[in-house]
Tab-separated table of C-alpha atoms in Angstrom:
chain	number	residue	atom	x	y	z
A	1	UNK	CA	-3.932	-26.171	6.316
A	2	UNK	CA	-4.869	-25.708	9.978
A	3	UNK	CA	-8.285	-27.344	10.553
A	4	UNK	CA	-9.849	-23.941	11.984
A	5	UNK	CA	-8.646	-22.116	8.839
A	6	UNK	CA	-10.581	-24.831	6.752
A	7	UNK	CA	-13.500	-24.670	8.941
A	8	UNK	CA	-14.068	-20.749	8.589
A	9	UNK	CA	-13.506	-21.377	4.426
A	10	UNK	CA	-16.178	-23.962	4.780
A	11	UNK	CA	-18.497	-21.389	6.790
A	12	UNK	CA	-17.961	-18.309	4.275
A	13	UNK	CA	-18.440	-20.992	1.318
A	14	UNK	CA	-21.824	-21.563	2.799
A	15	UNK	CA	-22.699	-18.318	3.574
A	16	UNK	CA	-22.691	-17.379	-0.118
A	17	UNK	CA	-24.552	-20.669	-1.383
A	18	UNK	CA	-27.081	-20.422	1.108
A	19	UNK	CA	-27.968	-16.869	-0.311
A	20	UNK	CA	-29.922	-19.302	-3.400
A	21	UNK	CA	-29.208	-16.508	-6.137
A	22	UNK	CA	-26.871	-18.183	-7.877
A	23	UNK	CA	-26.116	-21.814	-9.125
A	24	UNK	CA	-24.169	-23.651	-6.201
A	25	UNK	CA	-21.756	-25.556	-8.447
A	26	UNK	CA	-20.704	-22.162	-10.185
A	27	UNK	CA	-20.193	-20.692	-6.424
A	28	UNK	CA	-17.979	-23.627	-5.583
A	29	UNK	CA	-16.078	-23.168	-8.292
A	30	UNK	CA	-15.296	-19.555	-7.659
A	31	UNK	CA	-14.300	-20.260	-4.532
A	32	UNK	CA	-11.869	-22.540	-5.454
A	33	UNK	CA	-10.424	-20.545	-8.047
A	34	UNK	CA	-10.156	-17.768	-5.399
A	35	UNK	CA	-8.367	-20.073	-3.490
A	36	UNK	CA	-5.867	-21.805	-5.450
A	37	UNK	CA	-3.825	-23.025	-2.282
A	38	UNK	CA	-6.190	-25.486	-1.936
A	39	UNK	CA	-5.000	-29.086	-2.134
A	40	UNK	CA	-7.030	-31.731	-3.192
A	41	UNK	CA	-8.003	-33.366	-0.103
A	42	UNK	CA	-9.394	-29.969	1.526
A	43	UNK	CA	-11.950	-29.283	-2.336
A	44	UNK	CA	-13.244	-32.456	-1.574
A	45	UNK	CA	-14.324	-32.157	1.982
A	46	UNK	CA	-15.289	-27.757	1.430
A	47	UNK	CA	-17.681	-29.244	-1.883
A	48	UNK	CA	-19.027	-32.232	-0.038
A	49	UNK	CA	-19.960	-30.360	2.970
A	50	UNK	CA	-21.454	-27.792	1.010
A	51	UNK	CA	-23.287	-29.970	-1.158
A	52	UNK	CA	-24.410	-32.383	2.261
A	53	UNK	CA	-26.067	-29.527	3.477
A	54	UNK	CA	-28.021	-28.298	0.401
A	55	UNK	CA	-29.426	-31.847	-0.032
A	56	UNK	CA	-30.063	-32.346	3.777
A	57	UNK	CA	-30.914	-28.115	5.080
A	58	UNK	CA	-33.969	-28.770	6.914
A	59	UNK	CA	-32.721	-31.865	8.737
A	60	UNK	CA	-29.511	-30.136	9.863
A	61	UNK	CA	-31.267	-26.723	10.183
A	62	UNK	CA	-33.249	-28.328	12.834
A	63	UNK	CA	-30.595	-30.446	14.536
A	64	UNK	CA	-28.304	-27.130	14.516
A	65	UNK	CA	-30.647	-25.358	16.566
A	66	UNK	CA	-29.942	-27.086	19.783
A	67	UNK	CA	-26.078	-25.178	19.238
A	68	UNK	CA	-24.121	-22.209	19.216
A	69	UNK	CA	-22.419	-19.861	17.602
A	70	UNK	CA	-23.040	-19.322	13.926
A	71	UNK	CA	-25.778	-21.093	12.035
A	72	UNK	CA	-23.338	-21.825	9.305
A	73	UNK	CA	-20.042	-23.115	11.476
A	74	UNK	CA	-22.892	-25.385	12.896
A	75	UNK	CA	-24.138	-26.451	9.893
A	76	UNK	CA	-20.318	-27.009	8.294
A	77	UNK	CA	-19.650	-29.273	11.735
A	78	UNK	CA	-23.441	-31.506	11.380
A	79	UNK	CA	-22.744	-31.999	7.429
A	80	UNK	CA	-18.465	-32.052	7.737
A	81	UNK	CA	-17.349	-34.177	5.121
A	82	UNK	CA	-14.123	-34.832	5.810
A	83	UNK	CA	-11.821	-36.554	8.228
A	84	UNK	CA	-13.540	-36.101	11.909
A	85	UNK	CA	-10.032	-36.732	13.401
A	86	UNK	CA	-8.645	-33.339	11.163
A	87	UNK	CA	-11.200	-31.495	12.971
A	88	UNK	CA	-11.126	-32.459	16.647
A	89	UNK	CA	-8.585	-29.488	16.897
A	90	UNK	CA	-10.894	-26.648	15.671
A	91	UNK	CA	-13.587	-27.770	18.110
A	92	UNK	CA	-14.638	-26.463	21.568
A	93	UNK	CA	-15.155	-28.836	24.222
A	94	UNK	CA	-18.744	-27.704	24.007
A	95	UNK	CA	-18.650	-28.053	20.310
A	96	UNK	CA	-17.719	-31.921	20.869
A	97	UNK	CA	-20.100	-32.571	23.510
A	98	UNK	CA	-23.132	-31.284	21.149
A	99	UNK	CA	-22.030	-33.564	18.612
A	100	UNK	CA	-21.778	-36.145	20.322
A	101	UNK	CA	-25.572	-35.515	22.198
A	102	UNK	CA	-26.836	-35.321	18.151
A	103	UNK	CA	-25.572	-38.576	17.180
A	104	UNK	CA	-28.137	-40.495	19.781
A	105	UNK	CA	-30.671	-38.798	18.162
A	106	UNK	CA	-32.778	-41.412	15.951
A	107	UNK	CA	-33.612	-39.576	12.789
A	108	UNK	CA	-36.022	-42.762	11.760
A	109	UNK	CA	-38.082	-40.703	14.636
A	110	UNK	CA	-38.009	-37.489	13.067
A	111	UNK	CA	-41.016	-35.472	11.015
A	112	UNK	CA	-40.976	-36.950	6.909
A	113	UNK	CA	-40.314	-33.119	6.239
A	114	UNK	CA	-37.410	-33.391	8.260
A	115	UNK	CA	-36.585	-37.132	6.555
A	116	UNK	CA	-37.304	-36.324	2.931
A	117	UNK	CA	-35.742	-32.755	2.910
A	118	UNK	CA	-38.127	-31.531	0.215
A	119	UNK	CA	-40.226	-28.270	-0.309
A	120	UNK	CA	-43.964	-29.377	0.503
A	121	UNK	CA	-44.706	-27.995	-3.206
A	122	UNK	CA	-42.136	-30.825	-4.735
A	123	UNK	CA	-42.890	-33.372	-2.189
A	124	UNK	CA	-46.762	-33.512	-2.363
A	125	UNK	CA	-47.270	-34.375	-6.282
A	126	UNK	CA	-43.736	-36.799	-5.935
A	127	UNK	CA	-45.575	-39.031	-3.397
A	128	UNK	CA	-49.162	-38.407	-5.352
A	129	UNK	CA	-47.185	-39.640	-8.416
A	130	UNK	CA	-44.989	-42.756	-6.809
A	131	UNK	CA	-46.789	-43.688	-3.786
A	132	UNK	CA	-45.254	-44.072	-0.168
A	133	UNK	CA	-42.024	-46.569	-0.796
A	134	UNK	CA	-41.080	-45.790	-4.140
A	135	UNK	CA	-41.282	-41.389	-2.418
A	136	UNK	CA	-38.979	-42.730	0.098
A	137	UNK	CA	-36.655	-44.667	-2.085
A	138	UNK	CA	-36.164	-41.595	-4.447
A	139	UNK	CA	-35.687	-39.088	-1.207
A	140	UNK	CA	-33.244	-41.537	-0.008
A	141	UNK	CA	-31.595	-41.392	-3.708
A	142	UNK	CA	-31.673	-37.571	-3.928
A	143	UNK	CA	-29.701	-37.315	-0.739
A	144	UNK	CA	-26.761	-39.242	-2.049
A	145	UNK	CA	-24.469	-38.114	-4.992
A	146	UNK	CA	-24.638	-38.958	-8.739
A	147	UNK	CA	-22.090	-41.957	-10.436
A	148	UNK	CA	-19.518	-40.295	-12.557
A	149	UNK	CA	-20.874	-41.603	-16.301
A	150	UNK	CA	-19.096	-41.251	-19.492
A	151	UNK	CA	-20.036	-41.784	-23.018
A	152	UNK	CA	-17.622	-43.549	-25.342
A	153	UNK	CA	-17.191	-41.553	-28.924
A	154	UNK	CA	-18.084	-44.099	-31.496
A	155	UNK	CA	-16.192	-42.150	-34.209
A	156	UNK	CA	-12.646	-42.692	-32.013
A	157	UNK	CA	-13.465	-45.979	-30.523
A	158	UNK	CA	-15.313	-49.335	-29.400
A	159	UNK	CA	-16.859	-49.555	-26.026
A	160	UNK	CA	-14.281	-52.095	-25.233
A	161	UNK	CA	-11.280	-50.327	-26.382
A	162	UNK	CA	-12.491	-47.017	-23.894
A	163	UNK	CA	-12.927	-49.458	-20.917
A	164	UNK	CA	-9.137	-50.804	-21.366
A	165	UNK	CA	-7.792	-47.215	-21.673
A	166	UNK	CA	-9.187	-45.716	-18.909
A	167	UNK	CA	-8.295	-49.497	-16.958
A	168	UNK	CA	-4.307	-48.363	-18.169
A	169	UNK	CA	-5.030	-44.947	-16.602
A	170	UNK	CA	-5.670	-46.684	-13.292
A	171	UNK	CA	-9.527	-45.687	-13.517
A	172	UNK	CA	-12.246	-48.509	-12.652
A	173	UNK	CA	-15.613	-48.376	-15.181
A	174	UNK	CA	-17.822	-50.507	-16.112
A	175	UNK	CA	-20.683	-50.591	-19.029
A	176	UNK	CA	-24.442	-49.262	-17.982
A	177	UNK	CA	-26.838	-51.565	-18.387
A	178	UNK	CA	-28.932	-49.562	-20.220
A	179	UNK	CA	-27.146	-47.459	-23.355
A	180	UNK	CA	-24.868	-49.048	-25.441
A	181	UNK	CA	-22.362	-46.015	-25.425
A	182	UNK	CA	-22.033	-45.620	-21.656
A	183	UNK	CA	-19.073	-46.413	-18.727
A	184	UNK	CA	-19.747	-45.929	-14.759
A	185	UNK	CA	-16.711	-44.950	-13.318
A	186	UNK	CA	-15.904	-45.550	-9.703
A	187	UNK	CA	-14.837	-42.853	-7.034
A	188	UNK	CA	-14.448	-39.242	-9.032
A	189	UNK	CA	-10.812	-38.768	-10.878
A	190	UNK	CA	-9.454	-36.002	-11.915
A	191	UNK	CA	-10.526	-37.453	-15.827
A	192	UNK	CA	-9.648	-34.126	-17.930
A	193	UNK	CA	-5.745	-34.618	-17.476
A	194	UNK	CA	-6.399	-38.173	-18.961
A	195	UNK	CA	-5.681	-38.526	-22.378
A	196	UNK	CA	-8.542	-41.031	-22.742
A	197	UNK	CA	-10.278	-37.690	-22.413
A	198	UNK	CA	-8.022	-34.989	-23.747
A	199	UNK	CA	-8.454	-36.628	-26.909
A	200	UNK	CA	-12.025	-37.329	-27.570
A	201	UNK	CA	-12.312	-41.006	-27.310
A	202	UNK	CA	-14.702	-40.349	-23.621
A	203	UNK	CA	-16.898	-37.246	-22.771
A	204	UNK	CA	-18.934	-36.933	-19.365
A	205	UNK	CA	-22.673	-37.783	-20.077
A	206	UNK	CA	-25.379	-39.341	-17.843
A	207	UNK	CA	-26.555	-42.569	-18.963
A	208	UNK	CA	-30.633	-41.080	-19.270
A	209	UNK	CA	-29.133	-38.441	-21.296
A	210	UNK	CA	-27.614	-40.443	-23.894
A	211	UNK	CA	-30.589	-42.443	-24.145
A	212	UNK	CA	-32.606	-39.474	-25.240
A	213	UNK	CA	-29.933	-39.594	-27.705
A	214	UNK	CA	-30.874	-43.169	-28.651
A	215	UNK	CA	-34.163	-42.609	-29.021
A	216	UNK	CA	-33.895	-39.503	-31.667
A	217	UNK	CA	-32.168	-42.136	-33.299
A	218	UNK	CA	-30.259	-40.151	-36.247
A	219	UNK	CA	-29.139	-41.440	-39.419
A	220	UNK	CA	-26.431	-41.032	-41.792
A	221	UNK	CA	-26.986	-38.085	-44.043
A	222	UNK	CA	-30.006	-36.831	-42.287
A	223	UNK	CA	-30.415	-33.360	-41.266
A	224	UNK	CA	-31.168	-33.218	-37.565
A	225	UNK	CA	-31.744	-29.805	-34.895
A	226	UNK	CA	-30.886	-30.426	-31.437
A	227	UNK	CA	-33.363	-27.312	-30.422
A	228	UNK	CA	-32.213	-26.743	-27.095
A	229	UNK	CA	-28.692	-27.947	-27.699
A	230	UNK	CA	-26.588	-26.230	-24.148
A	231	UNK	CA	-23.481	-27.180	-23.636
A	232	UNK	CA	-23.936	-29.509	-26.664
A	233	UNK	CA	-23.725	-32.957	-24.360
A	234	UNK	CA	-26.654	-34.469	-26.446
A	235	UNK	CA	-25.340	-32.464	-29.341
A	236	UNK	CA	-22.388	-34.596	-29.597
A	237	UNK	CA	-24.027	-38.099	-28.625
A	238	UNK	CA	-25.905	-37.488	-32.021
A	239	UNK	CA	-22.962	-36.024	-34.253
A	240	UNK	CA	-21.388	-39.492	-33.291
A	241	UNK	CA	-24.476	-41.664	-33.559
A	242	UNK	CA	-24.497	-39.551	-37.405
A	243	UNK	CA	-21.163	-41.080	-38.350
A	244	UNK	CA	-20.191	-37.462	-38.876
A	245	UNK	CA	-22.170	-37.359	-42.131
A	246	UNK	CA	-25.462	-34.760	-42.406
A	247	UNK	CA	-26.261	-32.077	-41.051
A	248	UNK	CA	-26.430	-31.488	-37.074
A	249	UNK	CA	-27.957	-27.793	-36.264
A	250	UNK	CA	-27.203	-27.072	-32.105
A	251	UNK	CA	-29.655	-23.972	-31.829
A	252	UNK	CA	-29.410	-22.316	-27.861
A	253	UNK	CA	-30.672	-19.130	-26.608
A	254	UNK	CA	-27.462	-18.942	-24.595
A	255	UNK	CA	-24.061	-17.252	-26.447
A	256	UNK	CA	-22.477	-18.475	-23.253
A	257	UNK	CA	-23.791	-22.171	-23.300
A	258	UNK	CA	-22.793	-22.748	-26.705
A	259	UNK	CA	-19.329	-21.510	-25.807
A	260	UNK	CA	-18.906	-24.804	-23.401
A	261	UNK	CA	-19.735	-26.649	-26.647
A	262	UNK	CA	-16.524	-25.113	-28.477
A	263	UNK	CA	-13.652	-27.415	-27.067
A	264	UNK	CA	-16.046	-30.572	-26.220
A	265	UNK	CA	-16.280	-30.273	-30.116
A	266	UNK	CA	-13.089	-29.952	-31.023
A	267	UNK	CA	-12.434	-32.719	-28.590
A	268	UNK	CA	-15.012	-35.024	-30.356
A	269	UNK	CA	-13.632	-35.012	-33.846
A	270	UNK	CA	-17.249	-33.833	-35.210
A	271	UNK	CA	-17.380	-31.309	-38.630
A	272	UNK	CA	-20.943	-32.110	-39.202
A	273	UNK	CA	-21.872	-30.146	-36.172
A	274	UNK	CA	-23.613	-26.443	-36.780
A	275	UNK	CA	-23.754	-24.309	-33.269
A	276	UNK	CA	-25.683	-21.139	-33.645
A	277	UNK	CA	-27.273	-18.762	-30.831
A	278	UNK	CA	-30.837	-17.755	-31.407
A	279	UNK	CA	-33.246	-15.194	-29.781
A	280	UNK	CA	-36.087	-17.056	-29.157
A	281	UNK	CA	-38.083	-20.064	-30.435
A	282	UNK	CA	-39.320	-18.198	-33.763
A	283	UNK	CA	-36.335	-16.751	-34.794
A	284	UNK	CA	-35.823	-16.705	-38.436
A	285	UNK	CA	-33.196	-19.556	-38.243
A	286	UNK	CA	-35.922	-21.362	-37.644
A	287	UNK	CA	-38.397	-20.537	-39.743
A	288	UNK	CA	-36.300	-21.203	-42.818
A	289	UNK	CA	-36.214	-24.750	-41.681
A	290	UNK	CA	-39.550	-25.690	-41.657
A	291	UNK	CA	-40.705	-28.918	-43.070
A	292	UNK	CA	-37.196	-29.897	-44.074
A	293	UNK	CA	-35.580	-31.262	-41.019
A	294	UNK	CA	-35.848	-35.122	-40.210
A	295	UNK	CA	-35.180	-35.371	-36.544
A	296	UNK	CA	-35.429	-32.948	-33.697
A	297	UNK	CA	-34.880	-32.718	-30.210
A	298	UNK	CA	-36.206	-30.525	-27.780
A	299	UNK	CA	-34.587	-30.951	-24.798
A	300	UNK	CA	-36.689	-28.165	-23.133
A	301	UNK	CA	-35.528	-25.463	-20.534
A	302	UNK	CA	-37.018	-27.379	-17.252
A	303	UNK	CA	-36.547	-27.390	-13.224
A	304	UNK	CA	-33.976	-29.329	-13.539
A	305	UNK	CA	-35.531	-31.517	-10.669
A	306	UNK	CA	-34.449	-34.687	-12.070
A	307	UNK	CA	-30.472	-33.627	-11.236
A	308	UNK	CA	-30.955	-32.720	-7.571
A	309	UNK	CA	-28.582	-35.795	-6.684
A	310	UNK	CA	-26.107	-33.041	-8.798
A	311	UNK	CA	-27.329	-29.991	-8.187
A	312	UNK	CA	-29.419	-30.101	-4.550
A	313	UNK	CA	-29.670	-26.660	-4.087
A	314	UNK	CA	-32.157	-26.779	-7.306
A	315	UNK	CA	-35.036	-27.196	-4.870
A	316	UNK	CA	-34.627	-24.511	-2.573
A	317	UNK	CA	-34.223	-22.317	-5.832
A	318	UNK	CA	-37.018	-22.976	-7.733
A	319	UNK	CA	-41.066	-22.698	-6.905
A	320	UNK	CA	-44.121	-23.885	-7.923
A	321	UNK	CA	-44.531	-20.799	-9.853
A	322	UNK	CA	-41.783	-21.145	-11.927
A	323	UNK	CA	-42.757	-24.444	-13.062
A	324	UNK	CA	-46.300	-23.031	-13.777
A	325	UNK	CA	-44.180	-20.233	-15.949
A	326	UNK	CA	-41.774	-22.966	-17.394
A	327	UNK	CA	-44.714	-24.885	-18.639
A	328	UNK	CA	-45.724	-21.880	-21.291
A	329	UNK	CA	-42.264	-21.553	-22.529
A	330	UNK	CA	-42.186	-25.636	-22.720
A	331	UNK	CA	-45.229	-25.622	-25.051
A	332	UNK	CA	-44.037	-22.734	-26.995
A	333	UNK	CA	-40.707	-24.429	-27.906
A	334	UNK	CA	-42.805	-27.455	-28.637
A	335	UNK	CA	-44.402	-25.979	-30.863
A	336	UNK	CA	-42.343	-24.642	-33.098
A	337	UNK	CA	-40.024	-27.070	-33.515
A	338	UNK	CA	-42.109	-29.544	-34.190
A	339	UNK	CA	-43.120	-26.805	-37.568
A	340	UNK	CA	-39.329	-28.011	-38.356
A	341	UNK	CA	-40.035	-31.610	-39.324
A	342	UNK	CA	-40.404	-32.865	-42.711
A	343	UNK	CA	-43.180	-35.636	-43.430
A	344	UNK	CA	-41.973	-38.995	-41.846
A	345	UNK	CA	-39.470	-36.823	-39.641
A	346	UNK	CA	-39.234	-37.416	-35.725
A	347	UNK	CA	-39.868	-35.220	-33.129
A	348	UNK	CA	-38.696	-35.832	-29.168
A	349	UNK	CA	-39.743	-34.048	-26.317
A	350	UNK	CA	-37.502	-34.367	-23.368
A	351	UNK	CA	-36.913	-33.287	-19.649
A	352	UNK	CA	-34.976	-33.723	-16.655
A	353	UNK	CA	-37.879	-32.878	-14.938
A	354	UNK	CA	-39.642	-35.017	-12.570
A	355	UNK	CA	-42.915	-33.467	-12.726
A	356	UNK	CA	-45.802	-34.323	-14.421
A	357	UNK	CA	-46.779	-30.489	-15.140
A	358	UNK	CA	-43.251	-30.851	-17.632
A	359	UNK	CA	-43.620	-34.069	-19.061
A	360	UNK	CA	-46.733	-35.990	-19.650
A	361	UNK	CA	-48.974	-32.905	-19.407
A	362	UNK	CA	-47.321	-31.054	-22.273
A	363	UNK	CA	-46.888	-34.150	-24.273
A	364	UNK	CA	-50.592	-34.851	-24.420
A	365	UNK	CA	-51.702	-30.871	-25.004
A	366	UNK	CA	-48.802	-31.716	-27.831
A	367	UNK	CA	-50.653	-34.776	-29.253
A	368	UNK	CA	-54.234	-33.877	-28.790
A	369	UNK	CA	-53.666	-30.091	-30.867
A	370	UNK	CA	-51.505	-32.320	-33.662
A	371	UNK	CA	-53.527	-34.909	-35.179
A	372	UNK	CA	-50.821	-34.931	-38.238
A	373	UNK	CA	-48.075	-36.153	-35.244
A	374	UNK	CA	-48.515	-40.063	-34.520
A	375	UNK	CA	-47.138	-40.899	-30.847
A	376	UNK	CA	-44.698	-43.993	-30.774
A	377	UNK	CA	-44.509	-46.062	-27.835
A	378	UNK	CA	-41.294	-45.419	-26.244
A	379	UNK	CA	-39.931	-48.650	-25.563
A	380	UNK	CA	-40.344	-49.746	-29.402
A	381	UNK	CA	-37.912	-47.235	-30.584
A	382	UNK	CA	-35.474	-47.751	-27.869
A	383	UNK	CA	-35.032	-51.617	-28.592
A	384	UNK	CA	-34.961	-50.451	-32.191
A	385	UNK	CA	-32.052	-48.658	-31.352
A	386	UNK	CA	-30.270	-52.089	-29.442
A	387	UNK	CA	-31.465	-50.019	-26.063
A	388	UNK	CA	-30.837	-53.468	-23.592
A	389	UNK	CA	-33.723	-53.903	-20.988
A	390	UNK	CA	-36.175	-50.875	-22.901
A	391	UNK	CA	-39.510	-52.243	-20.628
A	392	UNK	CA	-37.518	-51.016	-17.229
A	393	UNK	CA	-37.408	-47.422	-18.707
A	394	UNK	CA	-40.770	-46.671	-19.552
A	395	UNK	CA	-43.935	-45.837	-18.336
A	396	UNK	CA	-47.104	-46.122	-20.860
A	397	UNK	CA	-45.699	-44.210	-24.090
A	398	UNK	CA	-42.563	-42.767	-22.750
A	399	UNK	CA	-39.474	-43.032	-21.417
A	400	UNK	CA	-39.359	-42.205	-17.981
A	401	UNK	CA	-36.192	-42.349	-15.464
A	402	UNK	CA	-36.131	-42.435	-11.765
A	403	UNK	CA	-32.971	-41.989	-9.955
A	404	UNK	CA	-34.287	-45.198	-7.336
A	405	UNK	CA	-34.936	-47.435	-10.160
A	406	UNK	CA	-32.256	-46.862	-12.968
A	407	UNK	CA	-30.011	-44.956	-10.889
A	408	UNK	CA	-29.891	-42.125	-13.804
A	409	UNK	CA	-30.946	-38.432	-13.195
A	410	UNK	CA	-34.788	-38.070	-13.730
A	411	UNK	CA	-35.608	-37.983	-17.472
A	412	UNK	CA	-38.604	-37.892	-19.156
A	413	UNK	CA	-38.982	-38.007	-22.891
A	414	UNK	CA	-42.139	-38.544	-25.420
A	415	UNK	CA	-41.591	-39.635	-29.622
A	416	UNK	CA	-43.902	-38.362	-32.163
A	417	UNK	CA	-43.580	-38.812	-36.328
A	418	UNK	CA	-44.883	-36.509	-38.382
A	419	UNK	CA	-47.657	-38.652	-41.044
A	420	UNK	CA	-46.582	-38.804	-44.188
C-alpha cells in the first residue's frame, strides 16, 4: 500500500477514536474488518499509532501545535509507529523539517502534565497514594504496552508440557514469577491459529487476574459463583482449578459478555461451568442461593484504570464522577453476594482499579457493616495456594498489583470468610 494511502487510514482511524464514545480496541477492530486488504505489517503500525497517541495525547497534542495541516495527520506523523523510511514518501518537505525541529526538543524539560499524560483527577490521588518515584515509574509503565500472558489449562496439561508446545510452534514464553498457571510470551503472534490454542491447552489471561483466581482458591466439589463473571476469563481459571467437579455459576449482567464465554468454554474442556445473564444484583437467581454457596467472586464493574497499558484511551473516557457513581454499584454488588455464602464460605472482592475510592474504601465499609465476615490477610491465602513470592503482592490485608512493580495490570483484591 502506498504510504500516503496508509497515512490518511491512520488519520480517519483516529478521527473516530478520538471522538471517546466508544471503546478504542472495538473501533480498531472495525476498522480492520472494514478493511480486509490490510496486510499484517500495515494493522500493526495503524493500532500502534493509534494506541501511542491515546496513551501519550497531551504530550503530542502540544508538540503538534507548532504544525500544519490536520490535527490528526499531525498527530499520526508525532506517534507513527511504523517504519520512518515507508513514510518519507507521504511527507512534505515542510512536514520533514518539523519533525526533525521536534526531535531536539528535550521532553525531560517539559510540564509533568505533559510527562505523565494523565487527567489531573487520576493523577493527583496516584501520586497522593505512591509518592513522587514510584508516580513516575507507573506513568512511565502506563505509556508502554502490556506482555502477551497466557494461562495453561490444568485439565489438558502441565505447565511444562504448554511451554514445549508453544516452543514447537516457534513461540518464545516463559513462566511468571508469580502464578503457578501462567506463560509470558514474547513479541505478539498471531496465537488463535495455533493449535496449542485452538484446542484448549492455553487461553489469554493476565498474570494479576489469575491470581485473583488463586486466591478464591476453589475446591473439588464445591459450589462456587463467579458474580461478575464477563467474558468468563476468571470463570475458566476456576472451572480448571475445580478439576471440573462442582458447581461453577458465571452470573453477568451482559447477554453479550457471556456470549465471548461460549467458545473459550468449549475450548477449555469445562462441563461444570453454569453461564447465566441476570438483571441486576438481586435478581432471583440470586436470592435462591443464599447461604449455600462456598466461594464467590466479585470481580466488580470498575474504571478499568488498572488496564490503561491495554486500553489507554480508558482515561480520557472516564471521570471522577463516574468513579463516585461506580462506587454505589460496587457496594451494592458487595453486598449481595456476600448474602450468597454459606458459613465457613469465602468471599473476594476484586478490581482492576487503581483507586483507593474502588478498593480499600469499599472493602473496609464491607468489613466494618459485617462483623459475621472475618478479613484474611492476603498474602496467607496466596502462599496457601503455592502463590511464589506472596509478600511482593500485597499491601496490609490485600493483594495489590502495580504495573511498575509486578509488571501485571493494576489489581486489587480483599478475602473475607464468613464465621461459622
Amino acid at each position: 500500500m502506498h504510504p500516503n494511502a496508509l497515512l490518511e487510514m491512520s488519520c480517519e482511524l483516529l478521527r473516530a477514536v478520538l471522538k471517546f464514545d466508544a471503546p478504542a480496541d472495538g473501533l480498531v477492530s472495525a476498522f480492520f474488518r472494514k478493511n480486509k486488504q490490510l496486510g499484517q505489517r500495515e494493522r500493526h503500525a495503524l493500532a500502534e499509532t493509534t494506541y501511542a497517541v491515546l496513551r501519550q495525547r497531551l504530550l503530542l497534542q502540544h508538540l503538534a501545535q507548532s504544525g500544519s495541516g490536520p490535527m490528526e495527520r499531525r498527530l499520526a506523523l508525532l506517534a507513527w509507529a511504523g517504519s520512518r523510511d515507508f513514510l518519507r514518501p507521504a511527507l512534505s518537505a515542510q512536514e520533514q523539517q518539523w519533525l526533525a525541529e521536534i526531535e531536539t526538543i528535550d521532553r525531560s524539560t517539559l510540564a509533568p502534565k505533559l510527562r505523565h499524560n494523565l487527567p489531573d483527577w487520576l493523577a493527583e490521588p496516584l501520586l497522593q497514594r505512591l509518592g513522587e518515584d514510584q508516580f513516575w515509574a507507573l506513568a512511565s509503565a502506563m505509556n508502554e504496552g502490556a506482555p502477551l500472558d497466557l494461562r495453561v489449562n490444568a485439565l489438558k496439561a502441565k505447565r511444562e508440557e504448554a511451554l514445549l508446545a508453544l516452543k514447537t510452534a516457534g513461540i518464545t514464553a516463559e513462566p511468571t514469577p508469580f502464578s503457578p498457571w501462567g506463560l509470558r510470551v514474547q513479541g505478539k503472534p498471531a496465537l488463535s491459529k495455533q493449535e496449542v490454542f485452538t484446542n484448549g491447552t492455553v487461553e489469554v489471561q493476565d498474570e494479576g487476574s489469575q491470581l485473583l483466581a488463586l486466591l478464591l482458591d476453589p475446591k473439588r466439589s464445591e459450589m462456587v459463583v463467579d458474580f461478575c463473571a464477563g467474558a468468563g476469563g476468571k470463570t475458566l481459571a476456576l472451572g480448571a482449578a475445580m478439576r471440573n467437579t462442582g458447581r461453577l455459576y458465571a452470573f453477568d449482567v451482559s447477554g453479550h459478555r457471556l456470549e465471548k464465554l461460549k467458545p473459550r468454554l468449549a475450548r477449555s474442556g469445562l462441563s461444570n461451568v453454569y453461564p447465566a445473564q441476570i438483571s441486576h444484583e438481586r435478581d432471583d437467581r440470586i436470592k435462591r442461593l443464599t447461604g449455600k454457596i462456598d466461594r464467590v467472586l466479585v470481580d466488580a464493574p470498575c474504571s478499568g484504570l488498572g488496564t490503561l497499558r491495554r486500553n489507554p484511551d480508558l482515561k480520557w473516557r472516564q471521570t471522577a464522577q463516574a468513579v463516585e457513581e461506580l462506587q454505589v454499584k460496587q457496594a451494592a454488588i458487595l453486598e449481595s453476594a456476600a448474602r450468597m455464602l454459606k458459613p465457613g464460605g469465602r468471599l473476594v472482592y476484586a478490581t482492576c482499579s487503581l483507586l483507593n475510592a474502588e478498593n480499600e474504601v469499599i472493602a473496609e465499609a464491607f468489613s466494618a457493616k459485617h462483623p459475621e465476615f472475618t478479613a484474611l490477610p492476603a498474602v496467607e491465602v496466596l502462599e496457601r495456594a503455592h502463590v511464589d513470592r506472596a509478600a511482593e503482592l500485597c499491601e496490609g490485608a490485600y493483594l495489590r498489583l502495580w504495573p511498575q512493580r509486578q509488571q501485571t495490570d493494576g489489581f486489587f483484591a480483599a478475602v473475607w470468610e464468613r464465621r461459622a
